[in-house]
CSV table of C-alpha atoms in Angstrom, one decimal:
chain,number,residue,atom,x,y,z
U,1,UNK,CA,66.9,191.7,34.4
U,2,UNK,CA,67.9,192.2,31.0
U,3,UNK,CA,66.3,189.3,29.6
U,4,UNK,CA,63.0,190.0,31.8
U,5,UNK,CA,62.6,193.6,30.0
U,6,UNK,CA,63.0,191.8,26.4
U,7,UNK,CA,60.5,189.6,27.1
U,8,UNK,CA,58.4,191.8,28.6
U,9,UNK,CA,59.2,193.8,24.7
U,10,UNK,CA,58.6,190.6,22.8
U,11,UNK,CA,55.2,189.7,24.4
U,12,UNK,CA,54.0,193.4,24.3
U,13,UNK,CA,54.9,193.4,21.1
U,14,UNK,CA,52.8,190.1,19.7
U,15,UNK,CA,50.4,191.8,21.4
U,16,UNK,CA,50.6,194.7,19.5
U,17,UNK,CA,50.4,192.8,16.5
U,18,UNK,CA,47.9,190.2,17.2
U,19,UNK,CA,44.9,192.4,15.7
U,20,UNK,CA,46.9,192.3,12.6
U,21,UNK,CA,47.8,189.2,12.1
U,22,UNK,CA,43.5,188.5,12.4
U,23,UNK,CA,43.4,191.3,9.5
U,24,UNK,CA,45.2,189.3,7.4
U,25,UNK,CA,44.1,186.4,7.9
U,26,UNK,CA,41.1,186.6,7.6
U,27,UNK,CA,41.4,188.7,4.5
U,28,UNK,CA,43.1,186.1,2.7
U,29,UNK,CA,40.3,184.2,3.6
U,30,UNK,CA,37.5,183.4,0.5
U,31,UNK,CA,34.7,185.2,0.2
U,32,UNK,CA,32.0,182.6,-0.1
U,33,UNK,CA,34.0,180.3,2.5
U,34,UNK,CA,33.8,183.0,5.6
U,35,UNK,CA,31.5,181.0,8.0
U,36,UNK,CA,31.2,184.1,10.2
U,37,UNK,CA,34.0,182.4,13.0
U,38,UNK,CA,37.4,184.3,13.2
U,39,UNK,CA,40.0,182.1,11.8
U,40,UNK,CA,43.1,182.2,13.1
U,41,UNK,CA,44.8,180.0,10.2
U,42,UNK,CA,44.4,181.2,6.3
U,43,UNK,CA,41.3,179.5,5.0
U,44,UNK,CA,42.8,180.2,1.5
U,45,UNK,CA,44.7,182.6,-0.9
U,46,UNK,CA,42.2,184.4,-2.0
U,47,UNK,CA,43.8,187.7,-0.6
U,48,UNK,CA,44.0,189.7,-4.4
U,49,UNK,CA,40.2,188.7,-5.2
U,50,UNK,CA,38.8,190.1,-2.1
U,51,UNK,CA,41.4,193.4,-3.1
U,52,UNK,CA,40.0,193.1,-6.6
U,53,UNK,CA,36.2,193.2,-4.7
U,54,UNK,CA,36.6,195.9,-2.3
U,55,UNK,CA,38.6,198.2,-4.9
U,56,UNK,CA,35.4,197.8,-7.4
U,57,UNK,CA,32.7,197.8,-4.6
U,58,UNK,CA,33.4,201.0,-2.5
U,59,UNK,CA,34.8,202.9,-6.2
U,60,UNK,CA,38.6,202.9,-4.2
U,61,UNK,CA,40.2,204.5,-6.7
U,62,UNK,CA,39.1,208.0,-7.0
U,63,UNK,CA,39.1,208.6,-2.8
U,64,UNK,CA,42.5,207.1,-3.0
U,65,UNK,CA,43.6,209.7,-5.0
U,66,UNK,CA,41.5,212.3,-3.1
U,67,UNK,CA,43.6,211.1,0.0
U,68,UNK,CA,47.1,211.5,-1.4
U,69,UNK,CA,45.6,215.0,-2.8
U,70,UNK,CA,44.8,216.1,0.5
U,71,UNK,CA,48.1,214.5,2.4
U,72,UNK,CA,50.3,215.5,0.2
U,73,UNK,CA,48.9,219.1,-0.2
U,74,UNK,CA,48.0,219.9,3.5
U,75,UNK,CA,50.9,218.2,4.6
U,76,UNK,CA,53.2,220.9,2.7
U,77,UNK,CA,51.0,224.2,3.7
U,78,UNK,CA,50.7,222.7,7.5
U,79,UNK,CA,54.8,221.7,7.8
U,80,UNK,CA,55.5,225.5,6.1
U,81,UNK,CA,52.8,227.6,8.0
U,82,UNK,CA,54.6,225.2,11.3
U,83,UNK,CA,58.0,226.0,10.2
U,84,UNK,CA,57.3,229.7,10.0
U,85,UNK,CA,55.8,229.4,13.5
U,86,UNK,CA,58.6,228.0,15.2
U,87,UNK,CA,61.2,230.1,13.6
U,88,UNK,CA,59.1,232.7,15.1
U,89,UNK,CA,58.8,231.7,18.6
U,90,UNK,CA,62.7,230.4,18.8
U,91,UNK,CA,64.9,232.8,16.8
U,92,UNK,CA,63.1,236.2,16.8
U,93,UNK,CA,63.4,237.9,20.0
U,94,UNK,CA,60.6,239.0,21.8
U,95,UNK,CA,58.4,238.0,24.9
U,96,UNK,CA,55.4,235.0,25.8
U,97,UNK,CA,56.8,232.6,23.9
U,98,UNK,CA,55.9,229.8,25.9
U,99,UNK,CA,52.8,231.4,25.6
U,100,UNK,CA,52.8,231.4,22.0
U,101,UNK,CA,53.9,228.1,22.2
U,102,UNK,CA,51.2,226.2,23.4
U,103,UNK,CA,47.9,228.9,22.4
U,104,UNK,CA,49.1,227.0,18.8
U,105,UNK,CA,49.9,223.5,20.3
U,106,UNK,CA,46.7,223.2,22.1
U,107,UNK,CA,44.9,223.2,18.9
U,108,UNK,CA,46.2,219.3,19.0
U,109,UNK,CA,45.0,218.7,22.4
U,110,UNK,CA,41.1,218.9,22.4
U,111,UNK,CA,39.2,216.3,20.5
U,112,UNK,CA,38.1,216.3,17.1
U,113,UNK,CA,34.4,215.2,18.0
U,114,UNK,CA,33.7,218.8,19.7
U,115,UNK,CA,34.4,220.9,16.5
U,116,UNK,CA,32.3,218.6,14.6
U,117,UNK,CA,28.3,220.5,14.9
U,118,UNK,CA,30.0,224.1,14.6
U,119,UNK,CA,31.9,222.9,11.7
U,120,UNK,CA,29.4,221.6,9.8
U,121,UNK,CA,27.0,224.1,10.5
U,122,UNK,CA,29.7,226.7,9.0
U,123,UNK,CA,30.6,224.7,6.1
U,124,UNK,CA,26.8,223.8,5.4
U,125,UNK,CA,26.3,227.8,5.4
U,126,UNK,CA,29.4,228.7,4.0
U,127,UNK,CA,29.0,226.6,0.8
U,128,UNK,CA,32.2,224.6,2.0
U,129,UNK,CA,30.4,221.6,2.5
U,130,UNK,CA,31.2,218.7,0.3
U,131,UNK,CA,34.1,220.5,-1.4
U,132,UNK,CA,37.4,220.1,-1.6
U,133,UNK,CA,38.5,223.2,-0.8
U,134,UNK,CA,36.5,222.7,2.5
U,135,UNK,CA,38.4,219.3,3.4
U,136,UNK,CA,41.6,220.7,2.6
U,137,UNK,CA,41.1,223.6,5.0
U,138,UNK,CA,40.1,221.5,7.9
U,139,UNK,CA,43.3,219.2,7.4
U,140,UNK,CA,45.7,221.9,7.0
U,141,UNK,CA,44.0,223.5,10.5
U,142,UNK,CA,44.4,220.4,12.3
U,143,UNK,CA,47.6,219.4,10.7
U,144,UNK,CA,50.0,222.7,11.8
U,145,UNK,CA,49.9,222.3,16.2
U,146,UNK,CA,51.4,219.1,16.2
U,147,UNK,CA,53.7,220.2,13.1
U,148,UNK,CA,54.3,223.3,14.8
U,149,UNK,CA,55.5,221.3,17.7
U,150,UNK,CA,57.9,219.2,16.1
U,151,UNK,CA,59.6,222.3,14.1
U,152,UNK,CA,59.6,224.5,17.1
U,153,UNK,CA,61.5,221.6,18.8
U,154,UNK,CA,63.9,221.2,16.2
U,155,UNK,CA,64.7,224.8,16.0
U,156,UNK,CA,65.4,225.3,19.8
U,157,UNK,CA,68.8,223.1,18.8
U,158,UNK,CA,70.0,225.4,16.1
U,159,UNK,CA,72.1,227.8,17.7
U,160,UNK,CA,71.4,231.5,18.0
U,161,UNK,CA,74.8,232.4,16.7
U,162,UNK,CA,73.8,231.7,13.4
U,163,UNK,CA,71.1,234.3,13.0
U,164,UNK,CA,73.3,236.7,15.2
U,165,UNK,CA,76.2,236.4,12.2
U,166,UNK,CA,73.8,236.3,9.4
U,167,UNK,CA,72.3,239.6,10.2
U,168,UNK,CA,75.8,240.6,11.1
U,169,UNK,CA,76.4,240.3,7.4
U,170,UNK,CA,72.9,242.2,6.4
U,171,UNK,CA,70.6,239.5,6.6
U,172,UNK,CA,66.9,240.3,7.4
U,173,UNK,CA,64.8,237.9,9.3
U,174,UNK,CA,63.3,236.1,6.1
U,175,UNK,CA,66.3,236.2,4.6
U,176,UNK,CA,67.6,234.0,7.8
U,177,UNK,CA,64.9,231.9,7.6
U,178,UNK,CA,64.6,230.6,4.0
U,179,UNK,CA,68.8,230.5,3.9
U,180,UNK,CA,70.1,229.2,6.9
U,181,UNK,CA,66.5,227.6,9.3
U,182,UNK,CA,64.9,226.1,6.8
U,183,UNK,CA,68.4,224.2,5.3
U,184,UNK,CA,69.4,223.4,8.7
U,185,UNK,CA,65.8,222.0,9.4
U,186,UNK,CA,65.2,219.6,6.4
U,187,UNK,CA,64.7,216.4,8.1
U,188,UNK,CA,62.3,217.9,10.7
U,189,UNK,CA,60.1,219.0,7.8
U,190,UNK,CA,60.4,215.5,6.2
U,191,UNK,CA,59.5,213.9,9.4
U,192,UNK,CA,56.9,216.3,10.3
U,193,UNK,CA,55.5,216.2,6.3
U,194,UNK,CA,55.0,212.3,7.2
U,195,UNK,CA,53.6,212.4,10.0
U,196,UNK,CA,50.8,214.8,8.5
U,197,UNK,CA,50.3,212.5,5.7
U,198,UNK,CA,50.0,209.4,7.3
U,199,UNK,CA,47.2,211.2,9.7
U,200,UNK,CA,45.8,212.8,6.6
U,201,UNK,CA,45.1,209.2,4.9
U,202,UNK,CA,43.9,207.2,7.6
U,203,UNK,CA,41.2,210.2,9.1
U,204,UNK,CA,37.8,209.0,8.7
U,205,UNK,CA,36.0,211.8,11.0
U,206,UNK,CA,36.2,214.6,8.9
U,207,UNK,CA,35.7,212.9,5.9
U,208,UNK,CA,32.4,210.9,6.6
U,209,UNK,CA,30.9,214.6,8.5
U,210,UNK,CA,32.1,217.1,5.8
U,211,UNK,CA,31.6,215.0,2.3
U,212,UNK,CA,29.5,212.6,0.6
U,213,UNK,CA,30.1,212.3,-3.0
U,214,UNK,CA,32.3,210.2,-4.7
U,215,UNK,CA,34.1,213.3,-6.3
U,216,UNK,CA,35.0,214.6,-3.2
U,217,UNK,CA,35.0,212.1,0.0
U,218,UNK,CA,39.1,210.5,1.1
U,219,UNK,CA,39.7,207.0,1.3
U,220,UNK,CA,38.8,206.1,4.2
U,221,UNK,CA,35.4,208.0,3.9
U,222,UNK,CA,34.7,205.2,0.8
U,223,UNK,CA,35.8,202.5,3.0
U,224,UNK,CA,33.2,203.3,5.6
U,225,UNK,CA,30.8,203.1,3.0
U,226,UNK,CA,32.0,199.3,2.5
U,227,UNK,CA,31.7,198.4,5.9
U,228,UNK,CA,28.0,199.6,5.6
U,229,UNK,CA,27.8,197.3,3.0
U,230,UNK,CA,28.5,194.3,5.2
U,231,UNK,CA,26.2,192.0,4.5
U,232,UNK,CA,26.8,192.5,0.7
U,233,UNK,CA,30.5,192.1,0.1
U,234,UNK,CA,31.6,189.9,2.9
U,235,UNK,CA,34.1,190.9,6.1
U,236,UNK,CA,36.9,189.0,4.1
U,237,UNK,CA,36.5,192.0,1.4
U,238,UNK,CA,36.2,194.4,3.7
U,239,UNK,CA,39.1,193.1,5.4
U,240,UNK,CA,41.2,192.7,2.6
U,241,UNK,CA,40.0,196.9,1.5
U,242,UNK,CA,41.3,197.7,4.5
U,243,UNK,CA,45.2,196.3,3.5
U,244,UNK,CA,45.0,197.9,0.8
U,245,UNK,CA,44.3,201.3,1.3
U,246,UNK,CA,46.7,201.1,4.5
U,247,UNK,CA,49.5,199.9,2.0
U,248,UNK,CA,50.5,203.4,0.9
U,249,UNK,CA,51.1,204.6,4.8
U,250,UNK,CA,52.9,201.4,5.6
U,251,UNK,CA,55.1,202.2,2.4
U,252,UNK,CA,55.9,205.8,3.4
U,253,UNK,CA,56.6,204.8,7.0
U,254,UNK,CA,59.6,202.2,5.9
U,255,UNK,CA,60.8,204.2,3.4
U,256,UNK,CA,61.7,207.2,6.3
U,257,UNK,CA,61.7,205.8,9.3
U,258,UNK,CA,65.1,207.0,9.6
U,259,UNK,CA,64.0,210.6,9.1
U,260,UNK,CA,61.7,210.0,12.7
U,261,UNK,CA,64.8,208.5,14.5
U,262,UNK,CA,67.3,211.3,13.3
U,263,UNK,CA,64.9,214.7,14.0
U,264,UNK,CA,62.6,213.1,16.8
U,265,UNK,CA,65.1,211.8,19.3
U,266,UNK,CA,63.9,214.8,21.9
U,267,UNK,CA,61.4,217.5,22.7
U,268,UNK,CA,61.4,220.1,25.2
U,269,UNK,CA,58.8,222.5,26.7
């Protein structure tokens, strides 16, 4: 039985990485060699030129730091506006919080596609359109439910006896928050800062509805605009643009996927 289940988890997982492996191969692929047929062999090392291609093509380098702007800076306000959230709805007393619980998770559960028309037509009269500011608000918005979620999980497991003896001692609830909560909840707001990054650099939806300048539009937006340059630079450049502007999110993920397996290991409702 044993053996059965872990090849069952091997095959599932070749699976999983099949559409990959094509990625890459075919990005190492040469541009002026690409026949058109998926290759499932490398045709070539000409990985770094089709990088060097797609970086110059689709202008990579501005949206890339657009991206990690907006990760890095919704990721913090969403995790801390979360944080606040779920110290509310665990620690102080008070009624409906399962109520309160999922009016703010819900915002996670209905799909990005049907805030799109009222959005933009709010944006395009509010001035917000095409601005940073705009982009960052939408991100932050979308970032906190599933933020909220993982904090307000995390704090369920501290005990109550630590607020009760801290405001034993004088303590006042923000004074138990930012001393003993937010300490005692550092590597949920780690995992849950990733997690909002990683989503932050890879959405596309947003970013191609809400921007169009170079100035202003993430990553992924400017890697759209590659792909609509098919014919032009070649799939093996768009291929390889694609490993590299997921290289960042690959990097972060490795470097703390401890963080996920040491705050994420339950949830509760």
């Amino acid at each position: 039985m044993k053996t059965l289940r872990s090849l069952i988890v091997v095959l599932l997982a070749l699976i999983w990485f099949l559409p990959t492996y094509l990625i890459v191969v075919n990005a190492f692929t040469p541009n002026d060699a690409y026949t058109g047929d998926v290759r499932w062999f490398p045709g070539g090392v000409a990985i770094f030129e089709n990088m060097a291609a797609a970086w110059e093509a689709a202008q990579l380098g501005p949206s890339m730091l657009n991206s990690f702007a907006y990760a890095v800076v919704a990721g913090c306000l969403a995790v801390l506006v979360a944080a606040f959230a779920g110290f509310a709805v665990t620690a102080i007393p008070g009624g409906r919080r399962i109520f309160w619980f999922w009016l703010i998770y819900a915002g996670s559960l209905f799909p990005a596609q049907a805030f799109l028309r009222p959005l933009f037509t709010g944006y395009a009269e509010s001035g917000l359109y095409d601005t940073g500011m705009g982009l960052l608000l939408i991100y932050v918005a979308t970032c906190i439910p599933f933020s909220f979620f993982i904090m307000r999980n995390h704090m369920l497991t501290i005990p109550p006896e630590v607020a009760e003896a801290a405001q034993l001692d004088g303590a006042n609830w923000w004074r138990v928050f930012t001393r003993f909560h937010l300490p005692l909840s550092r590597s949920a707001l780690a995992a849950a800062f990733i997690f909002q990054f990683v989503w932050v650099w890879n959405e596309l939806l947003f970013g191609i509805t809400l921007s169009y300048s170079e100035q202003i539009r993430p990553v992924m937006a400017a890697l759209a605009g590659l792909q609509s340059n098919y014919g032009t630079v070649g799939p093996p450049v768009v291929l390889a643009g694609a490993l590299l502007v997921s290289l960042p999110t690959v990097v972060v993920f490795l470097a703390f996927q401890r963080v996920f397996a040491s705050s994420l290991g339950g949830t509760r409702i």
